[in-house]
Each structure stands twice: as C-alpha cells, then as structure tokens.
PDB file of C-alpha atoms in Angstrom:
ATOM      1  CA  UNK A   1      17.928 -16.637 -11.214  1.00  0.00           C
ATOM      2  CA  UNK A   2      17.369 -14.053  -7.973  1.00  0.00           C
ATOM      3  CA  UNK A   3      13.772 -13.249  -7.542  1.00  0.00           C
ATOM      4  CA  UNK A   4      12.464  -9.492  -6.923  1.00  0.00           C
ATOM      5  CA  UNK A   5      11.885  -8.428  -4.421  1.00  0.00           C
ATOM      6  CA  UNK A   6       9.019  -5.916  -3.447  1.00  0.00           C
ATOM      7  CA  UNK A   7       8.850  -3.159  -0.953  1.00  0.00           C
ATOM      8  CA  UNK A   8       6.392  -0.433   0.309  1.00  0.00           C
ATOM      9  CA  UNK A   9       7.375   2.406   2.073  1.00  0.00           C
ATOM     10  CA  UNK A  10       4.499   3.299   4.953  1.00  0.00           C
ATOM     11  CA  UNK A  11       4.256   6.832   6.259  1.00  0.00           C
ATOM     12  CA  UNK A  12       2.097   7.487   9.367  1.00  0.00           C
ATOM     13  CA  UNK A  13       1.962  11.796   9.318  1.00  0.00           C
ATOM     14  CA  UNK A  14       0.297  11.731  12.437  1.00  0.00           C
ATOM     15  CA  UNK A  15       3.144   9.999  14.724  1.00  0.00           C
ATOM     16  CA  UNK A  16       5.664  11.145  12.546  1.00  0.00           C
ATOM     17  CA  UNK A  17       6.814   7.437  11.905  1.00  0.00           C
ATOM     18  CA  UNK A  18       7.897   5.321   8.831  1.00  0.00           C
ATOM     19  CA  UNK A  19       8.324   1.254   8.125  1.00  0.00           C
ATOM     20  CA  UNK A  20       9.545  -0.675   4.881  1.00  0.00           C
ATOM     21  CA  UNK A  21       7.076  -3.686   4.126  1.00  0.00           C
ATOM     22  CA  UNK A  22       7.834  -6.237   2.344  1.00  0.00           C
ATOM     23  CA  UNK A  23       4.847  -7.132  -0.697  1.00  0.00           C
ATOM     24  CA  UNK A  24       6.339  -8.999  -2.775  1.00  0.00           C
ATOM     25  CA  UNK A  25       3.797 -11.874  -2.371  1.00  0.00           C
ATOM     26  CA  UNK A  26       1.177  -9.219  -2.535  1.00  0.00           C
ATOM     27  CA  UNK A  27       2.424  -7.533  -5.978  1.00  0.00           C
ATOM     28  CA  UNK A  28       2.188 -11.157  -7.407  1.00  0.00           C
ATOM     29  CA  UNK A  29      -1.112 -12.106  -5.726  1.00  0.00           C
ATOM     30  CA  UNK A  30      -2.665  -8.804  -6.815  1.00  0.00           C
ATOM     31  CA  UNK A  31      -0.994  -8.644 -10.329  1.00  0.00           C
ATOM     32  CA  UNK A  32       1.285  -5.565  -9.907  1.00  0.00           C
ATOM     33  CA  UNK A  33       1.313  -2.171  -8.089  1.00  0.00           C
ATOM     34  CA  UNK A  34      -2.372  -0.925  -9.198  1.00  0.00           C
ATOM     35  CA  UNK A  35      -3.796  -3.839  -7.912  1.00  0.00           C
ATOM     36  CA  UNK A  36      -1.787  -4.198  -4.729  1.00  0.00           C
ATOM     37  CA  UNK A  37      -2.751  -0.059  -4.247  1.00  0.00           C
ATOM     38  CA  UNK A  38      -6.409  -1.248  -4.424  1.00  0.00           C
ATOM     39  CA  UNK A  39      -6.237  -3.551  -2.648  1.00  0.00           C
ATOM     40  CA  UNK A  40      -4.977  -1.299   0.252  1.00  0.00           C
ATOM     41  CA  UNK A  41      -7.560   1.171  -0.101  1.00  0.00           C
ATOM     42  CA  UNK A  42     -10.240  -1.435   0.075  1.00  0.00           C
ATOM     43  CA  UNK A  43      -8.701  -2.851   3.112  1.00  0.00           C
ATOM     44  CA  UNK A  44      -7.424   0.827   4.824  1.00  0.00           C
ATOM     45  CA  UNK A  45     -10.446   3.066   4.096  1.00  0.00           C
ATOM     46  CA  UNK A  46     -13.455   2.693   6.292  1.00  0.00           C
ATOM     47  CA  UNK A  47     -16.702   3.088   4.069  1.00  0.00           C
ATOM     48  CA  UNK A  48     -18.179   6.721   4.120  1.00  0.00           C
ATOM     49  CA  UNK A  49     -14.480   8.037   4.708  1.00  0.00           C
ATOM     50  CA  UNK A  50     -14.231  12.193   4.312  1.00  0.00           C
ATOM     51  CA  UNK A  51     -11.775  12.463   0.826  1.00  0.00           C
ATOM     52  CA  UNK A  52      -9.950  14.665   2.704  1.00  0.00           C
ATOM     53  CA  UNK A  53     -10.592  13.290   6.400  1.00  0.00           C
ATOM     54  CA  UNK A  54      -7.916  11.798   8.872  1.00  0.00           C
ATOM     55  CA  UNK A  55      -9.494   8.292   8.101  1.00  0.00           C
ATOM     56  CA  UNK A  56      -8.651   8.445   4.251  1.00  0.00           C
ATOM     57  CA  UNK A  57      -4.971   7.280   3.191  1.00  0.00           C
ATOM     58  CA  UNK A  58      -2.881   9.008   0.304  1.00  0.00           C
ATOM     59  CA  UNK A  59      -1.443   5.781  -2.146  1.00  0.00           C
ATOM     60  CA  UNK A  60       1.473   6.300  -5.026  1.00  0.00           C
ATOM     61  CA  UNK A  61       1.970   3.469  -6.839  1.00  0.00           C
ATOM     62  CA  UNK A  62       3.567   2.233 -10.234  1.00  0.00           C
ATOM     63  CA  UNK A  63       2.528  -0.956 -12.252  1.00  0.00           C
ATOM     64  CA  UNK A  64       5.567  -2.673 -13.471  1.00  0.00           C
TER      65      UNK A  64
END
C-alpha cells in the first residue's frame, strides 16, 4: 500500500519567495496538522513576539 505523503507550503511576504516542505514525518511525529502547526509556532515565534509584528508567523492548518 503507497504511503501519504505530507507537504507544507512556506510563504516568506517579505522576499516575496515560496518552498514546498516535505512533513510527512512531522504530521506523524506530532499526531496530525494541529500538532505539527504548534509545533511551528513554538519553534518560529520568538517569546514576547508583537501579534501583529514582523517576528510573528500566520499558520493554516487542517487535522486529518
């Protein structure tokens, strides 16, 4: 049986530049696309990060 497989699509507004990362392992390792979108924010947001700042990140993510 094929395995899925998971992808993320990164947009960086500032340089006007996009990538396609693969997460599948992540998805599994973090139990779906809420935990995987937690997991970012805890790892991209600095603490003390203005809600609305340049330093803050904008997430979208379904749980399958």
């Amino acid at each position: 049986m094929a395995e899925i497989k998971f992808t993320m699509l990164e947009v960086d507004l500032t340089n006007e530049t996009h990538r396609v990362v693969d997460v599948t392992d992540d998805v599994k390792k973090y139990l779906g696309g809420r935990g995987l979108a937690n997991k970012l924010i805890w790892d991209l947001v600095p603490p003390g990060a203005d809600p609305l700042g340049a330093d803050n990140i904008y997430t979208s993510a379904s749980d399958l």
